[in-house]
Short mmCIF file of N, CA and C in Angstrom, two decimals:
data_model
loop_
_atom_site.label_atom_id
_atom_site.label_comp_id
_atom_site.label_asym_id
_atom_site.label_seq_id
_atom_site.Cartn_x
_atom_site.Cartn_y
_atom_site.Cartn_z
N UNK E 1 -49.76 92.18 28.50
CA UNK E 1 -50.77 91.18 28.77
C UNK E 1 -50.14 90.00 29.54
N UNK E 2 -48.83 89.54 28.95
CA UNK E 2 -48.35 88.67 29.93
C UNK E 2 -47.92 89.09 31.50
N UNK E 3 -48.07 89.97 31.78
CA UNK E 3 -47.49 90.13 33.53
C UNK E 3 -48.63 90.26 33.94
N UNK E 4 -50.30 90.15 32.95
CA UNK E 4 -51.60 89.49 33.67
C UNK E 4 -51.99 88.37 33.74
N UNK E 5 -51.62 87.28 32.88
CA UNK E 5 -51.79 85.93 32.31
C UNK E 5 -50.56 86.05 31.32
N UNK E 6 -49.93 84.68 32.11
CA UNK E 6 -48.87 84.27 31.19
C UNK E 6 -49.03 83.64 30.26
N UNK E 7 -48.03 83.91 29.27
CA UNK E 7 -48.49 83.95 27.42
C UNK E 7 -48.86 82.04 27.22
N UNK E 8 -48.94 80.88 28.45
CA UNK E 8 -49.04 79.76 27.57
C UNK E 8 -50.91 79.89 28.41
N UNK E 9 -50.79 80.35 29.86
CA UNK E 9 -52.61 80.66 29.78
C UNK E 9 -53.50 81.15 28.59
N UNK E 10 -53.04 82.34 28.19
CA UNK E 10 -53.37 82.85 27.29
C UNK E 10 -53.71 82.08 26.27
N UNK E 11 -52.60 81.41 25.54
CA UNK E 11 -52.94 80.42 24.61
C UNK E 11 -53.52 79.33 24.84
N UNK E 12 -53.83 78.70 25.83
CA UNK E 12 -54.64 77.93 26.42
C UNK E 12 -56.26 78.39 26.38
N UNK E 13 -56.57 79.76 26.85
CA UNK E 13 -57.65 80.31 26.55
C UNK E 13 -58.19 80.34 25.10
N UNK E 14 -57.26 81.23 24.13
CA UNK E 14 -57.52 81.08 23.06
C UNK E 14 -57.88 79.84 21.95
N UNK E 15 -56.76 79.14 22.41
CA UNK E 15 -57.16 77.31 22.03
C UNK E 15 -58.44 77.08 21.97
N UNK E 16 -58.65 77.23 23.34
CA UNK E 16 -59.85 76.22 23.87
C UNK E 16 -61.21 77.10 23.02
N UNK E 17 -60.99 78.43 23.28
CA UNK E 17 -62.37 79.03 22.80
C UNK E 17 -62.57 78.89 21.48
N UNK E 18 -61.38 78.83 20.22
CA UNK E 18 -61.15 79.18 18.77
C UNK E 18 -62.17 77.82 18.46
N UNK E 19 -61.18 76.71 19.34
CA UNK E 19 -62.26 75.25 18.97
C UNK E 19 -63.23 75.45 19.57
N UNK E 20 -63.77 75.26 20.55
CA UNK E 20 -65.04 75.19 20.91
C UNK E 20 -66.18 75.96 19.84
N UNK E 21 -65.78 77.69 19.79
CA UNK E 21 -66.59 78.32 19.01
C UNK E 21 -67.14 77.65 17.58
N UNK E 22 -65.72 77.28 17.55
CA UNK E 22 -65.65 76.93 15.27
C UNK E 22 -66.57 75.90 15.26
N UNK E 23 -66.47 74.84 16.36
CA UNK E 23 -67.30 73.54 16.21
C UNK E 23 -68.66 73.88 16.65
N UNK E 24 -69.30 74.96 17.66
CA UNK E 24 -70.27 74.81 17.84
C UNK E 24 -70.97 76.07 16.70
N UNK E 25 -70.91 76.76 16.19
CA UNK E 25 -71.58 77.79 15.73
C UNK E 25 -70.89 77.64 14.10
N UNK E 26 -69.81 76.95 13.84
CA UNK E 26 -69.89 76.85 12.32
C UNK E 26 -70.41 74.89 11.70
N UNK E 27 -69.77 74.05 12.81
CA UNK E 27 -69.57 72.55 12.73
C UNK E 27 -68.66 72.16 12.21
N UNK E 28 -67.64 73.26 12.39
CA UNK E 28 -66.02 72.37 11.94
C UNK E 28 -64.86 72.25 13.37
N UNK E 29 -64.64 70.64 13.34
CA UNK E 29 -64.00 70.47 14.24
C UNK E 29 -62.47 70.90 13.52
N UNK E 30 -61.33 71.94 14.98
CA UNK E 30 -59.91 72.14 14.41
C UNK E 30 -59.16 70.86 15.54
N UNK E 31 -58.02 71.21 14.65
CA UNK E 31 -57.42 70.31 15.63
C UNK E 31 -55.92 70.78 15.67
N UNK E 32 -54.91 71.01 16.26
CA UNK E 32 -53.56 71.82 16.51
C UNK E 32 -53.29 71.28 15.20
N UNK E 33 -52.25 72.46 14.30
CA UNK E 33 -51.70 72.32 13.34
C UNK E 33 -49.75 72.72 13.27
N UNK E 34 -49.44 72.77 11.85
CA UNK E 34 -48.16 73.40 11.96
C UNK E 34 -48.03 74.11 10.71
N UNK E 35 -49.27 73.71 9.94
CA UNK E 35 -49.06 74.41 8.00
C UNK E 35 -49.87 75.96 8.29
N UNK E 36 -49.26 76.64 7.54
CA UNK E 36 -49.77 77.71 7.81
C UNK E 36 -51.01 77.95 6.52
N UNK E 37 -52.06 78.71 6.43
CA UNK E 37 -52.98 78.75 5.62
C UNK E 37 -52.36 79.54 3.77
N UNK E 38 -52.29 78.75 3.03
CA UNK E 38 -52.25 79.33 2.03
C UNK E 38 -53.11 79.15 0.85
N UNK E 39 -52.54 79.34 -0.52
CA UNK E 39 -53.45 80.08 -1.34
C UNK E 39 -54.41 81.06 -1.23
N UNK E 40 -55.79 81.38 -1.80
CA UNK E 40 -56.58 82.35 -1.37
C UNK E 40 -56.75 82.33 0.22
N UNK E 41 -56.77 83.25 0.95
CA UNK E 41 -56.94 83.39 2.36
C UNK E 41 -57.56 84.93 2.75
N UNK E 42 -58.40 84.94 3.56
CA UNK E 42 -59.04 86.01 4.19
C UNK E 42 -58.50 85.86 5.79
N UNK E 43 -58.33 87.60 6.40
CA UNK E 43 -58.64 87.52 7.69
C UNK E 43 -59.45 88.17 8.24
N UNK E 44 -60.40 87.86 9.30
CA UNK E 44 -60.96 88.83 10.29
C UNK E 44 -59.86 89.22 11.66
N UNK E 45 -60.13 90.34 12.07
CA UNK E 45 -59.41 91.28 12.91
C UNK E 45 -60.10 91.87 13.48
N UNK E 46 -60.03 92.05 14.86
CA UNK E 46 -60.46 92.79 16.19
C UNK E 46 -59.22 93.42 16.69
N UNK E 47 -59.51 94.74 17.48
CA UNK E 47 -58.54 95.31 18.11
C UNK E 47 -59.45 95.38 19.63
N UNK E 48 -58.57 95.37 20.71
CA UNK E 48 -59.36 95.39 21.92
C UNK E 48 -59.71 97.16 22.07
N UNK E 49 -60.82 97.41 22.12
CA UNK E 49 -60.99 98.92 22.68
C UNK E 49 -60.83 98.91 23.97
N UNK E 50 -60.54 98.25 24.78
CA UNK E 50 -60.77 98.37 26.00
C UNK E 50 -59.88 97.08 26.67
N UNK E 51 -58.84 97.68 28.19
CA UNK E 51 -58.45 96.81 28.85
C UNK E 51 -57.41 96.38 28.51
N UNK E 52 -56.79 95.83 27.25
CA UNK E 52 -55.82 95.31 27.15
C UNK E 52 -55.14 96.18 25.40
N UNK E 53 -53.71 96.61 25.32
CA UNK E 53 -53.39 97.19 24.07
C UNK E 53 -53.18 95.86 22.96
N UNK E 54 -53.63 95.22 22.52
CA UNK E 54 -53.83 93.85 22.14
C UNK E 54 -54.76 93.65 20.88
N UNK E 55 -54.50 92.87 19.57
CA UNK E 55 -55.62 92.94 18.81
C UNK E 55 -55.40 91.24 18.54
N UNK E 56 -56.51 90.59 17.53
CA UNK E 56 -56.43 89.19 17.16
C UNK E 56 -56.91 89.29 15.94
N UNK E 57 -56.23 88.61 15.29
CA UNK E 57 -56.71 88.23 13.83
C UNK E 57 -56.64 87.00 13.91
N UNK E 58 -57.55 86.02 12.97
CA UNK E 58 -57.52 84.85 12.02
C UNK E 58 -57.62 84.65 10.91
N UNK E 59 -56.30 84.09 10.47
CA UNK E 59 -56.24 84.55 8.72
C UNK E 59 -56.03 82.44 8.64
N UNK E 60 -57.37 82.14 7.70
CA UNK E 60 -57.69 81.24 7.32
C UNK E 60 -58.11 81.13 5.14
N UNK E 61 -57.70 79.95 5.17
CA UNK E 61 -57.74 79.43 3.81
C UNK E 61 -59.02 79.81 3.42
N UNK E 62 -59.67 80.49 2.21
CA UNK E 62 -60.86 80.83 1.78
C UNK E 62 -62.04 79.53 1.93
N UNK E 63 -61.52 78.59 1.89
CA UNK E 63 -62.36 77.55 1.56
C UNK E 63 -62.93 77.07 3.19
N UNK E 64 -62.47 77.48 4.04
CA UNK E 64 -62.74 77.22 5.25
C UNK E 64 -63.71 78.08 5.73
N UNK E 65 -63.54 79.47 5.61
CA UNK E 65 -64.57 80.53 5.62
C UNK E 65 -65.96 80.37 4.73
N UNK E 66 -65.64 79.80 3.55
CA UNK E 66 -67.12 79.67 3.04
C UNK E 66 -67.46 78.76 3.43
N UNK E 67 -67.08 77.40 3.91
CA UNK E 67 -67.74 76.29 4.44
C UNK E 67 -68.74 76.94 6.02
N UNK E 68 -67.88 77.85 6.83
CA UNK E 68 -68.60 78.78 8.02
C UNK E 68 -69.87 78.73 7.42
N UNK E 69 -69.56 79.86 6.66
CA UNK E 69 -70.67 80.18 5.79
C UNK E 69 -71.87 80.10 4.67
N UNK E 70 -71.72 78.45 5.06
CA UNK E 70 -72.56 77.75 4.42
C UNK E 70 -73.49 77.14 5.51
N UNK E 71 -72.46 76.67 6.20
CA UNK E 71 -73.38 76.25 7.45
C UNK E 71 -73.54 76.97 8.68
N UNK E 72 -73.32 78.35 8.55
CA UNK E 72 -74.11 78.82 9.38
C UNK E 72 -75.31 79.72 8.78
N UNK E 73 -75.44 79.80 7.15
CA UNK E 73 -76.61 80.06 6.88
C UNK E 73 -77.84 78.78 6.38
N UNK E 74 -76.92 77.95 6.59
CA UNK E 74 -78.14 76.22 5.97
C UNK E 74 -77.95 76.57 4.99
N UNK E 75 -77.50 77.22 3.99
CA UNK E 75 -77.39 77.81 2.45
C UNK E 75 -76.28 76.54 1.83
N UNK E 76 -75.91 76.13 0.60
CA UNK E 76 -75.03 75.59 -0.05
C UNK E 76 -74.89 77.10 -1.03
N UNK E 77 -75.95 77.56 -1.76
CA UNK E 77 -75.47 79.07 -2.30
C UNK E 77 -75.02 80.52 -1.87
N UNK E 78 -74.00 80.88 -1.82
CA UNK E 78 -73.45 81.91 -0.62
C UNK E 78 -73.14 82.43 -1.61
N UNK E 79 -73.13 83.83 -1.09
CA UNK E 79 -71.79 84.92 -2.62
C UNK E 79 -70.91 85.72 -1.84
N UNK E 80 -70.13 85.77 -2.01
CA UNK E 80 -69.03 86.72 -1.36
C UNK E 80 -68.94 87.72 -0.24
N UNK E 81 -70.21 88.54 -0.40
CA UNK E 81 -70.66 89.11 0.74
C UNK E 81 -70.84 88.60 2.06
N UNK E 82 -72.11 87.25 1.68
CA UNK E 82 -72.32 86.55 2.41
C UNK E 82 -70.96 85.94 3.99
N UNK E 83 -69.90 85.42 2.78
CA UNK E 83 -68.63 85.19 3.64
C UNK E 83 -68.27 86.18 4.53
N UNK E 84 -68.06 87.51 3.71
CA UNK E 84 -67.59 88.71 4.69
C UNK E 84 -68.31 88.74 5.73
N UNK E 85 -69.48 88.78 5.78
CA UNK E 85 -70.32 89.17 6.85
C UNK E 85 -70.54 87.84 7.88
N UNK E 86 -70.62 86.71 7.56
CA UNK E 86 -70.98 85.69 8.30
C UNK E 86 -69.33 85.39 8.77
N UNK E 87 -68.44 85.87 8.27
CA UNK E 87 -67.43 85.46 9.27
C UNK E 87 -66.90 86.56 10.28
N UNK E 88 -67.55 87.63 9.57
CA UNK E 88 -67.42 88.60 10.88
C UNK E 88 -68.27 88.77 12.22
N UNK E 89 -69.18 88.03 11.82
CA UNK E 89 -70.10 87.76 12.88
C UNK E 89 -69.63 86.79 13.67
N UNK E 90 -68.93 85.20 12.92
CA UNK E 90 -68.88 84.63 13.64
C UNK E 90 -67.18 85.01 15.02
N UNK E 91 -66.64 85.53 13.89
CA UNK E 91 -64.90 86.61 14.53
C UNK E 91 -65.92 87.20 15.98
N UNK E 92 -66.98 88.09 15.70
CA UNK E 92 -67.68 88.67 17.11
C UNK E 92 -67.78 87.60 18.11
N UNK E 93 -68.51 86.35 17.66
CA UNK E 93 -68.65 85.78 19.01
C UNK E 93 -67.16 84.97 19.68
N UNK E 94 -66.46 84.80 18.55
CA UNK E 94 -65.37 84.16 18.99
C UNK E 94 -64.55 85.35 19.98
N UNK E 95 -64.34 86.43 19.44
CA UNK E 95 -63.94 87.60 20.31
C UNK E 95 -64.71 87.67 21.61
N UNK E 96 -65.73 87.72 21.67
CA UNK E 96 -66.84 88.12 23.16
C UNK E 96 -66.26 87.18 23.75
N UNK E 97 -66.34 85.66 23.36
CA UNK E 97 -66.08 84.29 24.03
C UNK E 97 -64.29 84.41 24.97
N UNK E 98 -63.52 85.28 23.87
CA UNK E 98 -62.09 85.46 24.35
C UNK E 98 -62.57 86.77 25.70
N UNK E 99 -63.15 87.86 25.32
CA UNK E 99 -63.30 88.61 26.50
C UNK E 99 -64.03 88.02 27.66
N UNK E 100 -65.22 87.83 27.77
CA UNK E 100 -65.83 86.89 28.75
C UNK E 100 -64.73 85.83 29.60
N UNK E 101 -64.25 85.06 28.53
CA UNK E 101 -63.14 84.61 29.58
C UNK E 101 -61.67 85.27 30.72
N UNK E 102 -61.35 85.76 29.72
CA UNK E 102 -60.59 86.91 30.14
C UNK E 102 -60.41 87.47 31.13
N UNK E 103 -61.92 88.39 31.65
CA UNK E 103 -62.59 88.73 32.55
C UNK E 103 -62.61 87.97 33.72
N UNK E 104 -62.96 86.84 33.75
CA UNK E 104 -62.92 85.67 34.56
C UNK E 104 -61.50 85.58 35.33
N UNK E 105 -60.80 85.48 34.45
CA UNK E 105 -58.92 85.36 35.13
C UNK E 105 -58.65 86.92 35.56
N UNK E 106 -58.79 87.70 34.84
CA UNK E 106 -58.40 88.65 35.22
C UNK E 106 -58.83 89.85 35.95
N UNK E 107 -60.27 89.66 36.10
CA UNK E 107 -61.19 90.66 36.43
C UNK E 107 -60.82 92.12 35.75
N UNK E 108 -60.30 92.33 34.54
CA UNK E 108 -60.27 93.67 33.70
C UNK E 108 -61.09 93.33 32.61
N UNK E 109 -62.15 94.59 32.85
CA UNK E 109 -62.97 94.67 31.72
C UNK E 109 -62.69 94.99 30.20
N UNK E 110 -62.55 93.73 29.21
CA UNK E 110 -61.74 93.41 27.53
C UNK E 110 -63.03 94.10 26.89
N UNK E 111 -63.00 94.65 25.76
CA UNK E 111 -63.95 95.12 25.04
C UNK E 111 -63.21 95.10 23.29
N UNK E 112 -63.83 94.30 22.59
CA UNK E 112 -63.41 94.25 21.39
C UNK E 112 -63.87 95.56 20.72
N UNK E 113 -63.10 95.44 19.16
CA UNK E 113 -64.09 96.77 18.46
C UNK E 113 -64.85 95.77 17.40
N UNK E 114 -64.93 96.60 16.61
CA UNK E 114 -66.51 95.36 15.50
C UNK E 114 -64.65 94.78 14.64
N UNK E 115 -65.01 93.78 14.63
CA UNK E 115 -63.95 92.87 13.51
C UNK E 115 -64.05 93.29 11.85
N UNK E 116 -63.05 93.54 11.05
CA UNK E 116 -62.88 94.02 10.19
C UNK E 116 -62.40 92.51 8.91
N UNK E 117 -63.05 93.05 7.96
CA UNK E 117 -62.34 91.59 6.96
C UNK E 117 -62.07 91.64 5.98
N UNK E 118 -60.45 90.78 6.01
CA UNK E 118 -59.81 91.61 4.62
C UNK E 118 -59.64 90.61 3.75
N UNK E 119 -59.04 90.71 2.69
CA UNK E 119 -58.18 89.41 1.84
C UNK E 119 -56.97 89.43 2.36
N UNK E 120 -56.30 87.81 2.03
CA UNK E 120 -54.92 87.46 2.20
C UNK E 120 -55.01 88.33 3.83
N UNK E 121 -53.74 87.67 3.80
CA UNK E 121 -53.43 87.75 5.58
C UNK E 121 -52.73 89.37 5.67
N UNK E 122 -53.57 89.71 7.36
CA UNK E 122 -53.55 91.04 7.55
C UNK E 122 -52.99 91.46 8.99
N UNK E 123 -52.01 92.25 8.66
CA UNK E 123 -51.66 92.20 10.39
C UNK E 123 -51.41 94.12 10.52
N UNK E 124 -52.19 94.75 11.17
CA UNK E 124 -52.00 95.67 11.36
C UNK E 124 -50.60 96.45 11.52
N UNK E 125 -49.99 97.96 10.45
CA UNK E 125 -48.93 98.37 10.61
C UNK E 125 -49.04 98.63 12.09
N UNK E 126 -47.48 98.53 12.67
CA UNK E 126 -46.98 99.41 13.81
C UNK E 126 -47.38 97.87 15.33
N UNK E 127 -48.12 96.74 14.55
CA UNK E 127 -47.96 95.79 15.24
C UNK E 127 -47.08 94.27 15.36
N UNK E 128 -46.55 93.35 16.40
CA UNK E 128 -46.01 92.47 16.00
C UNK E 128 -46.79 90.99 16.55
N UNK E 129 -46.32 90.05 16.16
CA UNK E 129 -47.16 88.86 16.60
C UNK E 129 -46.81 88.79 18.33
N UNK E 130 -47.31 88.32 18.87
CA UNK E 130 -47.20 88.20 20.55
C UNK E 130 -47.65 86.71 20.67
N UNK E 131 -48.41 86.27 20.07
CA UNK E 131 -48.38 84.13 19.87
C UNK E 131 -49.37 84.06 19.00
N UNK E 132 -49.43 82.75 18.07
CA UNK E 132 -50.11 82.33 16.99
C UNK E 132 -50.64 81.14 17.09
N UNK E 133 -51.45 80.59 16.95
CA UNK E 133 -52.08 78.87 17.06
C UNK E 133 -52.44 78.80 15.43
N UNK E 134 -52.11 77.86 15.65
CA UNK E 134 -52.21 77.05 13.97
C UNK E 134 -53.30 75.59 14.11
N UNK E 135 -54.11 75.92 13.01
CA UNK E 135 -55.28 74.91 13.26
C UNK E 135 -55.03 74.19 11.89
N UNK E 136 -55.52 72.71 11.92
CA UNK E 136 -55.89 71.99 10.59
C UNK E 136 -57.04 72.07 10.73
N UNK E 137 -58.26 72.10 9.62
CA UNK E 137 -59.68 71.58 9.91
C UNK E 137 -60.07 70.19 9.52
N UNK E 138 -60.88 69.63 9.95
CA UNK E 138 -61.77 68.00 9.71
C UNK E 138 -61.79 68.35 8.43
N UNK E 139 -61.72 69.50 7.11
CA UNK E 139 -61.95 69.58 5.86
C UNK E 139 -59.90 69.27 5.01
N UNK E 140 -59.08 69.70 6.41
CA UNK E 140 -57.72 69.49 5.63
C UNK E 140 -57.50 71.41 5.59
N UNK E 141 -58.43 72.20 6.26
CA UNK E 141 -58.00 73.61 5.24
C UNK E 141 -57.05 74.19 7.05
N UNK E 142 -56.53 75.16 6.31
CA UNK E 142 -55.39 75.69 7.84
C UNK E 142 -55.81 76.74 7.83
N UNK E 143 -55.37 77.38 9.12
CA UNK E 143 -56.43 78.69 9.85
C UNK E 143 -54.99 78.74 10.95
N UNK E 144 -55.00 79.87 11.06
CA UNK E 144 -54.21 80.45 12.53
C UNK E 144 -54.50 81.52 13.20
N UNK E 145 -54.88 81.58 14.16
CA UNK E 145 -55.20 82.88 15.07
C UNK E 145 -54.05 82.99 15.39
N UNK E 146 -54.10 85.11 15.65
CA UNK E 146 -52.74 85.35 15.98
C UNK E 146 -52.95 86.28 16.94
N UNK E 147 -52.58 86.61 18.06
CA UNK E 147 -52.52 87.59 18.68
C UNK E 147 -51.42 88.74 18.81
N UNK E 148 -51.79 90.12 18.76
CA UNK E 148 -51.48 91.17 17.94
C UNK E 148 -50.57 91.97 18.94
N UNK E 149 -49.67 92.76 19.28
CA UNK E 149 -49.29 93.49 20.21
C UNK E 149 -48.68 94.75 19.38
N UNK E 150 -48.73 95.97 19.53
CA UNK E 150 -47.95 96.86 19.19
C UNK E 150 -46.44 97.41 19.37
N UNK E 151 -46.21 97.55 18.28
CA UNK E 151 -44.60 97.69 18.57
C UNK E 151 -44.11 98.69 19.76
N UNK E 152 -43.23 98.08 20.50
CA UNK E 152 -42.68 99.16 21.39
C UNK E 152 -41.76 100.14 20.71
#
């Protein structure tokens, strides 16, 4: 991926979209971090089907995901499910938002697969990190997107 966009574009892309998305479709502003997310933590995960051998996860503090998921259902009562699913939805648009751009710089057509969501932080066997952004949220909770590459 880097001898298409070099790895600080890249993270520049990702930056920009992770915030933009989180603030407009959940209402939490991030802001660059350095703590990494602990205690209870969930991640969602995409692998690219298409275009690039590349996957992304965001493995964020539980309490950050249900806040998503509070306000993106207007709900204060959510149950567990609820989280899974509303943050995999929101992982979809944040993914489309990373391909769409993508496309733009690179003119190769990115195609995610459906995002998967696990507990505690998840990084696919047989892959290694390729760059990570570390977020604080306006709530104090930490989140890092990571982008995924397979081992050579």
């Amino acid at each position: 991926m880097d001898t298409v966009v070099p790895q600080e574009g890249l993270k520049e892309i990702f930056d920009q979209i992770t915030r933009g998305v989180t603030q407009q479709a959940a209402g939490i502003s991030l802001k660059q971090g350095n703590s990494e997310p602990t205690g209870e933590m969930y991640t969602v995960y995409a692998a690219f089907e298409r275009g690039f051998r590349t996957s992304v996860s965001l493995c964020a503090e539980a309490s950050l995901f249900a806040r998503l998921t509070k306000y993106m259902m207007q709900e204060e009562e959510i149950t567990h499910q609820d989280v899974e699913d509303f943050s995999k939805e929101y992982f979809n648009m944040l993914c489309g938002q990373i391909a769409s751009r993508l496309y733009q710089v690179t003119k190769i057509a990115v195609r995610f697969g459906i995002p998967s969501f696990h507990y505690g932080r998840y990084i696919p066997e047989g892959h290694d990190e390729h760059f990570e952004l570390r977020y604080t949220s306006d709530g104090n909770e930490n989140a890092e997107i990571t982008c995924l590459a397979p081992e050579d």
